[in-house]
PDB file of C-alpha atoms in Angstrom:
ATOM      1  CA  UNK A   1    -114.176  69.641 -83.029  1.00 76.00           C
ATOM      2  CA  UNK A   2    -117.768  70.189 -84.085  1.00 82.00           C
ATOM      3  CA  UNK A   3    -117.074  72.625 -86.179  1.00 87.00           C
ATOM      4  CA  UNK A   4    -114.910  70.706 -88.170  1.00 91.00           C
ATOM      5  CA  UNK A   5    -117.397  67.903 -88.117  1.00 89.00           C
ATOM      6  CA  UNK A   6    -120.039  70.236 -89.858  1.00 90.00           C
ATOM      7  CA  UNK A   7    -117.527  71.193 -92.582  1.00 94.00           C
ATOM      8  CA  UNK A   8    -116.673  67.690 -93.402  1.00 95.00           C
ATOM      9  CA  UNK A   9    -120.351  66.364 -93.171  1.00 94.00           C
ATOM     10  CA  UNK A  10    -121.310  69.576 -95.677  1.00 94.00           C
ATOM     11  CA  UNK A  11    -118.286  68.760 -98.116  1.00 96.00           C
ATOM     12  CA  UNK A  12    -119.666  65.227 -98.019  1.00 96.00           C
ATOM     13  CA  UNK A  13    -122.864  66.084 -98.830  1.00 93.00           C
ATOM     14  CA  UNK A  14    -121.843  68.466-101.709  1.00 92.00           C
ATOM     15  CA  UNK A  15    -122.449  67.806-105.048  1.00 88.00           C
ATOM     16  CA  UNK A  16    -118.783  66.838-105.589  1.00 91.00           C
ATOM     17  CA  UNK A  17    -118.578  65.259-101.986  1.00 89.00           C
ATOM     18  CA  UNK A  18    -118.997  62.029-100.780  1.00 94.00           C
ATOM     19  CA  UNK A  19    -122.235  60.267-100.062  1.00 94.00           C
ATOM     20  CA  UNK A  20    -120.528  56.993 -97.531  1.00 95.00           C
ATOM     21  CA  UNK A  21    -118.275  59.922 -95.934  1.00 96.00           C
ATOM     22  CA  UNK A  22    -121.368  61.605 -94.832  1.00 96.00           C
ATOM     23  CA  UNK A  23    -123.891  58.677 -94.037  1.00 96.00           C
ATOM     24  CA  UNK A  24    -120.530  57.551 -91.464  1.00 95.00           C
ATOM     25  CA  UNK A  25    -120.280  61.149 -90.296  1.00 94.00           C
ATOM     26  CA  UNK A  26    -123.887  61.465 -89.168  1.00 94.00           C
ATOM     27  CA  UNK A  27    -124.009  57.633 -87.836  1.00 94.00           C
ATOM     28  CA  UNK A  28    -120.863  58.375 -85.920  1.00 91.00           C
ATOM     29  CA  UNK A  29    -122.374  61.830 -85.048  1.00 89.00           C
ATOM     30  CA  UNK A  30    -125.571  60.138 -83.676  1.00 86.00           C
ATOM     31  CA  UNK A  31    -123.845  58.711 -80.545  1.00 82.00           C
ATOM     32  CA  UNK A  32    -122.444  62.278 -79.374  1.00 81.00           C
ATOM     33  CA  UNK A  33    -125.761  63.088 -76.793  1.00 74.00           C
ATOM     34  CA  UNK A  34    -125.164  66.916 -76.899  1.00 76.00           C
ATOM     35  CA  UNK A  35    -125.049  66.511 -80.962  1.00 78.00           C
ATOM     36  CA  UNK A  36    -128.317  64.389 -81.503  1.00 77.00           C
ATOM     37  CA  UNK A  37    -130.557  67.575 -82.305  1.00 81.00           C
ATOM     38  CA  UNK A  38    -128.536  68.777 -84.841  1.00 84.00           C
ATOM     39  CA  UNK A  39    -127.666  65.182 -86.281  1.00 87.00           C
ATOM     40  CA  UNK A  40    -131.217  64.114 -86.531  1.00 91.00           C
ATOM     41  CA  UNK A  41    -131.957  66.553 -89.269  1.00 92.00           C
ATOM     42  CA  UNK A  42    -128.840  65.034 -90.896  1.00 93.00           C
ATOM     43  CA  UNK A  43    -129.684  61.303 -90.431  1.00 94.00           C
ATOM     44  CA  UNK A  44    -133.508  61.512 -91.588  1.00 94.00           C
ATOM     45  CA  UNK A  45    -132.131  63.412 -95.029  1.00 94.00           C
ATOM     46  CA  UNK A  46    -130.034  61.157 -95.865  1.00 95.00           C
ATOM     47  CA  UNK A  47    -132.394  58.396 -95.582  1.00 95.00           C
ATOM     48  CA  UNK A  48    -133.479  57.859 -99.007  1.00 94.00           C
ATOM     49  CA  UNK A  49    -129.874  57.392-100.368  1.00 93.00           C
ATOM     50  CA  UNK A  50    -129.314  54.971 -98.145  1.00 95.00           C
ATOM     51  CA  UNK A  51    -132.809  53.204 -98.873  1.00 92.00           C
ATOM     52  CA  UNK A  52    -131.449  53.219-102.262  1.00 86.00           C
ATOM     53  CA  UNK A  53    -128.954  50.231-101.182  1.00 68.00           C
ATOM     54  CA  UNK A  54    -126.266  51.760-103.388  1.00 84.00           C
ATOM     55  CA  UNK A  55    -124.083  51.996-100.267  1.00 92.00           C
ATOM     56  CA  UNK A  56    -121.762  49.589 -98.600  1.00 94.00           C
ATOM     57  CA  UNK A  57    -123.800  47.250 -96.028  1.00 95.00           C
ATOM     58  CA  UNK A  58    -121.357  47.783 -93.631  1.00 96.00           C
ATOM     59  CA  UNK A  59    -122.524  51.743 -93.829  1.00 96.00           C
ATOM     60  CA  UNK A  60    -125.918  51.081 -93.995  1.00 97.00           C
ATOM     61  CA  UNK A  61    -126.068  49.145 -90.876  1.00 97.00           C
ATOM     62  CA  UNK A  62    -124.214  51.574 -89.532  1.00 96.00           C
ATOM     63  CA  UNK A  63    -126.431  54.824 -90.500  1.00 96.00           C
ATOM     64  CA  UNK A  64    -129.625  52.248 -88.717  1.00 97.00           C
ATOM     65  CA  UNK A  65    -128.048  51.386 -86.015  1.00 96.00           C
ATOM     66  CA  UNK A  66    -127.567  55.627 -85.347  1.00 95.00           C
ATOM     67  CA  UNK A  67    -131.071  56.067 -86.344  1.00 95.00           C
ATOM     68  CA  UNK A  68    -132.216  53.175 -83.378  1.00 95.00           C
ATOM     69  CA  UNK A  69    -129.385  54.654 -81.020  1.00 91.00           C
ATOM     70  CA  UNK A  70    -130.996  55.679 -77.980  1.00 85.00           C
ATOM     71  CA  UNK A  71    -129.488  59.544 -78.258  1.00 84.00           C
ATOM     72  CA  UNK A  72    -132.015  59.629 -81.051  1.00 87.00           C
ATOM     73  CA  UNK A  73    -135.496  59.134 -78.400  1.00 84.00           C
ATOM     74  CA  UNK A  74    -137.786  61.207 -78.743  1.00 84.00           C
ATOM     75  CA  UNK A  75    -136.174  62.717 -82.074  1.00 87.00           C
ATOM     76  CA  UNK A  76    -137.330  59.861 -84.404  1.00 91.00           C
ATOM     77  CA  UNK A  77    -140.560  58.099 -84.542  1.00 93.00           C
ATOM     78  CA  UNK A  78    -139.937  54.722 -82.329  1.00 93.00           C
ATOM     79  CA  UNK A  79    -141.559  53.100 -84.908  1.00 95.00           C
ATOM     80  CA  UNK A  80    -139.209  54.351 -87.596  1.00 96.00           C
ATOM     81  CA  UNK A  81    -136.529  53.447 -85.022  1.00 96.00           C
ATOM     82  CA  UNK A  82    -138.130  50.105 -84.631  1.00 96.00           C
ATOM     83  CA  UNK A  83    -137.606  49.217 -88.153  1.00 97.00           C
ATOM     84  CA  UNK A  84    -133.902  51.055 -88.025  1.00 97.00           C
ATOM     85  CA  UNK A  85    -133.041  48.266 -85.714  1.00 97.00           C
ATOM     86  CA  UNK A  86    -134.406  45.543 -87.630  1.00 98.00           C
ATOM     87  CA  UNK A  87    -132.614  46.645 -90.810  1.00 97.00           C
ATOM     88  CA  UNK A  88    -129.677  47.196 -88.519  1.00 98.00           C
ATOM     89  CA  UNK A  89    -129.719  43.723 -87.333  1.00 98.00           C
ATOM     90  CA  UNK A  90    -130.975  42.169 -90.928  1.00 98.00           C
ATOM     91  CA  UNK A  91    -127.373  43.987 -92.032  1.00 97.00           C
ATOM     92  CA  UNK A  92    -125.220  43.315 -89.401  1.00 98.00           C
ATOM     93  CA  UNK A  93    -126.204  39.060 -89.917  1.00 98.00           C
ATOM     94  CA  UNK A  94    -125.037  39.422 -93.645  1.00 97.00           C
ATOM     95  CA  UNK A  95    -121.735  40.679 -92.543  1.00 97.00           C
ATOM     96  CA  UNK A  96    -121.434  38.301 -89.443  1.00 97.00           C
ATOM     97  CA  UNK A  97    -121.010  40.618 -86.616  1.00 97.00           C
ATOM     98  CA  UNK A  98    -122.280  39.270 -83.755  1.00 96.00           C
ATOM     99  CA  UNK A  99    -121.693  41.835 -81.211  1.00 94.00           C
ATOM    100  CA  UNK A 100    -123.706  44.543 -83.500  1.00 96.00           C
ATOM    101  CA  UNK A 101    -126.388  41.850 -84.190  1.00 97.00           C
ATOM    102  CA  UNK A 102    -126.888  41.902 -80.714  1.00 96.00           C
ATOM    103  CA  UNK A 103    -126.958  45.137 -79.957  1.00 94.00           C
ATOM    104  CA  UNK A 104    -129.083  46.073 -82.874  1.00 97.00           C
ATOM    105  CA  UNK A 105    -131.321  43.555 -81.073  1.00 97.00           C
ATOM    106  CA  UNK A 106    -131.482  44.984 -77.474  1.00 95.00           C
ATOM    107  CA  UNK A 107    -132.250  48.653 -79.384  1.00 95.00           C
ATOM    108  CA  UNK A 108    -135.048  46.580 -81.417  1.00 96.00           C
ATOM    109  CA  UNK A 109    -136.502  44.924 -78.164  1.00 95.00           C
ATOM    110  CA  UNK A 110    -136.191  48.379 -76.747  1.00 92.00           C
ATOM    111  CA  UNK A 111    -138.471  50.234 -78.749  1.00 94.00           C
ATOM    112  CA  UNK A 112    -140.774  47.366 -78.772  1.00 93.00           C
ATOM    113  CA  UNK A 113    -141.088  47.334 -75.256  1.00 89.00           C
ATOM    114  CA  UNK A 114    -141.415  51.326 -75.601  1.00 89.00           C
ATOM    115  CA  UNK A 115    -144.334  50.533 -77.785  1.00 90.00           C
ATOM    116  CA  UNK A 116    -145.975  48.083 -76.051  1.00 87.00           C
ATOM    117  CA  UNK A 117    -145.247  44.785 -78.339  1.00 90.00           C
ATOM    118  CA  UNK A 118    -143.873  43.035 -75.377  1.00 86.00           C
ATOM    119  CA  UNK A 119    -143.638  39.614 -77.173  1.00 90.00           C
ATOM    120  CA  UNK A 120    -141.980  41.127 -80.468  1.00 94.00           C
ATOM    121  CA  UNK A 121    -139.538  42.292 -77.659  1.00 92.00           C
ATOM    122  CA  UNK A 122    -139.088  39.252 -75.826  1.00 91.00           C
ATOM    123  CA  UNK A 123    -138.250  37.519 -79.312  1.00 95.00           C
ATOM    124  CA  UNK A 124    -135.529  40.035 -79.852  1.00 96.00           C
ATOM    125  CA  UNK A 125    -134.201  39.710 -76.472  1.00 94.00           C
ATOM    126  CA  UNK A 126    -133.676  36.172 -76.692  1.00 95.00           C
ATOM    127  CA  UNK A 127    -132.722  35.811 -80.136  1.00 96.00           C
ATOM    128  CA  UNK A 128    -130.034  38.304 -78.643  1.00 96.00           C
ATOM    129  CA  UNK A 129    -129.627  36.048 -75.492  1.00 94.00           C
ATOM    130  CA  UNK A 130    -128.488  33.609 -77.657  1.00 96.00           C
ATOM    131  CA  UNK A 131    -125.564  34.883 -78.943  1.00 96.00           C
ATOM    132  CA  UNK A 132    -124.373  36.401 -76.072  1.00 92.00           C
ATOM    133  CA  UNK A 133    -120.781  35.386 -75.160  1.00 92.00           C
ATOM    134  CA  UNK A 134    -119.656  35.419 -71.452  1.00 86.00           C
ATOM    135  CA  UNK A 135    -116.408  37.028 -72.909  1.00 86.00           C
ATOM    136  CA  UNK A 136    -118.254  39.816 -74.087  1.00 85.00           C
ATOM    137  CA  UNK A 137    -117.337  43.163 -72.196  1.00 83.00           C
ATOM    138  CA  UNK A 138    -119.781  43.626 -68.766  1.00 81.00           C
ATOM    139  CA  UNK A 139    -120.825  46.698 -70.049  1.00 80.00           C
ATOM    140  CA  UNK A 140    -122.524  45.121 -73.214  1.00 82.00           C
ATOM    141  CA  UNK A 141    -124.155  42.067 -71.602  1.00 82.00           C
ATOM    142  CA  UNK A 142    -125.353  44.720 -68.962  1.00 87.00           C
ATOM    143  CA  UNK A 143    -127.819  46.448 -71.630  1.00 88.00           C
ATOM    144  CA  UNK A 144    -129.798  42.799 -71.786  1.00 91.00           C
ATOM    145  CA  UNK A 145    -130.134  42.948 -67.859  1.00 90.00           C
ATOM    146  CA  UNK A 146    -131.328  46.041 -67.762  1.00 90.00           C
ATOM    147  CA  UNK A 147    -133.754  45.474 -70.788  1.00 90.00           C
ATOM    148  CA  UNK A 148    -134.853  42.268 -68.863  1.00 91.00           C
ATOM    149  CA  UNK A 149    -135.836  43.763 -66.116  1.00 92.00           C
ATOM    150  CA  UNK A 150    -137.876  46.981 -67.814  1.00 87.00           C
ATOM    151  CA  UNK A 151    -139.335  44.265 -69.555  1.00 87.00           C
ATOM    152  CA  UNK A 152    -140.232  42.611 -65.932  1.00 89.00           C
ATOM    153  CA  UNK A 153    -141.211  45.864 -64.317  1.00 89.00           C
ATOM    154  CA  UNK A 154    -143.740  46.047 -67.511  1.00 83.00           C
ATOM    155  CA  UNK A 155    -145.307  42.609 -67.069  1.00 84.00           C
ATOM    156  CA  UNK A 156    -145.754  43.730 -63.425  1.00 90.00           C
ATOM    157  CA  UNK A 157    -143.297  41.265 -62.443  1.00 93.00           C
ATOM    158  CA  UNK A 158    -141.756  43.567 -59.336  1.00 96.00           C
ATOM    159  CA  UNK A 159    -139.813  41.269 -58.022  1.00 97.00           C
ATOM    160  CA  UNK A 160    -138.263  39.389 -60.335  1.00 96.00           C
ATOM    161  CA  UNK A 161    -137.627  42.833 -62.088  1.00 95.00           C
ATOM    162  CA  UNK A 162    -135.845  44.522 -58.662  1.00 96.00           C
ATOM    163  CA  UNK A 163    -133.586  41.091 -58.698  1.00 96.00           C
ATOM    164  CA  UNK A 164    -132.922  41.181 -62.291  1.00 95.00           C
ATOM    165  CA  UNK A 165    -131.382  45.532 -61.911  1.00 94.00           C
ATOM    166  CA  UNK A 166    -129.835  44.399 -58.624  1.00 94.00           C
ATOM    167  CA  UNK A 167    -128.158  41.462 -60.461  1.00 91.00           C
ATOM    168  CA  UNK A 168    -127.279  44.212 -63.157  1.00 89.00           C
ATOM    169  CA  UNK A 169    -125.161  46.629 -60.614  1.00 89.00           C
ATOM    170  CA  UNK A 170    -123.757  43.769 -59.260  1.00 87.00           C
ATOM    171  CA  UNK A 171    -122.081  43.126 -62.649  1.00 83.00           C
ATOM    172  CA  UNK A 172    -121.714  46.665 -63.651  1.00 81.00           C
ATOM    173  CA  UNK A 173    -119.838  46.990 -59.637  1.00 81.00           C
ATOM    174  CA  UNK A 174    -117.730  43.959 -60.189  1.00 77.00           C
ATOM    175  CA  UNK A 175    -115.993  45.768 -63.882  1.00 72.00           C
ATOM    176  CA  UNK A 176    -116.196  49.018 -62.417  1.00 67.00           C
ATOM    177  CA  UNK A 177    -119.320  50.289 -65.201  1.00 54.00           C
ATOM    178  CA  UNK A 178    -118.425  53.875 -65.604  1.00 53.00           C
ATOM    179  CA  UNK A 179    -122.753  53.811 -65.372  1.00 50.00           C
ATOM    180  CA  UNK A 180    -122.698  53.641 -61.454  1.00 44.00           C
ATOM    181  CA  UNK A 181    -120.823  56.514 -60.674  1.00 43.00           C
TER     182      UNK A 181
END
């Protein structure tokens, strides 16, 4: 279906198209690994339209949160991806999501940690921490674990970082984390 996916995004961004159909076709795009080359280009040129804050927040936060996704490393600056997240997460509290808050969190801390700022990550990560619900799916709560104990490794904290990833494939092997097999 990619092909169709490239006709729709080029309508979109036709004269006559439409600009929220294409900033939610490359955000949704971003997440497809074998499609983040290509969807790069399309993210970073539609950035100044959506700097523009003529879109719907809900978009916007959506088109960040693609441009901190993870498929996008080494694509986008982490710094620019950095501030993605933040906006992401700035977004995401207006509209009271909590599970994207998060998550725009852990891809904030991420990058931090990437670039060094361990404290700036360690404020994300438990400003994330604390709205993390134990009803939340494993798989979710699992990216905090995991960033907890990169975070660990990088303070050359060995152990407490092998029993923080051991803790996380325990709860990835307990829900059966399509990420162990």
């Amino acid at each position: 279906e990619l092909g169709n996916l490239r006709a729709a995004y080029e309508w979109a961004r036709a004269s006559d198209g439409d600009l929220e159909v294409a900033v939610t076709l490359a955000s949704c795009a971003a997440a497809l690994d074998d499609f983040g080359a290509e969807c790069v280009d399309w993210l970073l040129a539609l950035r100044p339209q959506v700097e523009c804050d003529g879109l719907d927040r809900e978009v916007r936060a959506r088109y960040w949160r693609a441009v901190a996704a993870s498929t996008m490393n080494g694509r986008i600056s982490r710094a620019l991806q950095a501030d993605a997240a933040k906006r992401a997460a700035a977004l995401y509290r207006e509209l009271d999501k909590p599970r994207r808050i998060y998550s725009a969190l852990i891809q904030l801390a991420k990058h931090r940690t990437a670039r060094g700022e361990i404290e700036a990550a360690r404020r994300a990560t438990d400003e994330a921490r604390a709205l993390e619900r134990p009803q939340w799916p494993a798989m979710l709560r699992t990216h905090l674990l995991r960033l907890d104990g990169h975070m660990e490794r990088a303070a050359g904290a060995f152990e407490n970082a092998i029993a923080i990833f051991r803790e996380t494939v325990r709860l990835s092997a307990l829900t059966e984390d399509w990420q162990l097999e």
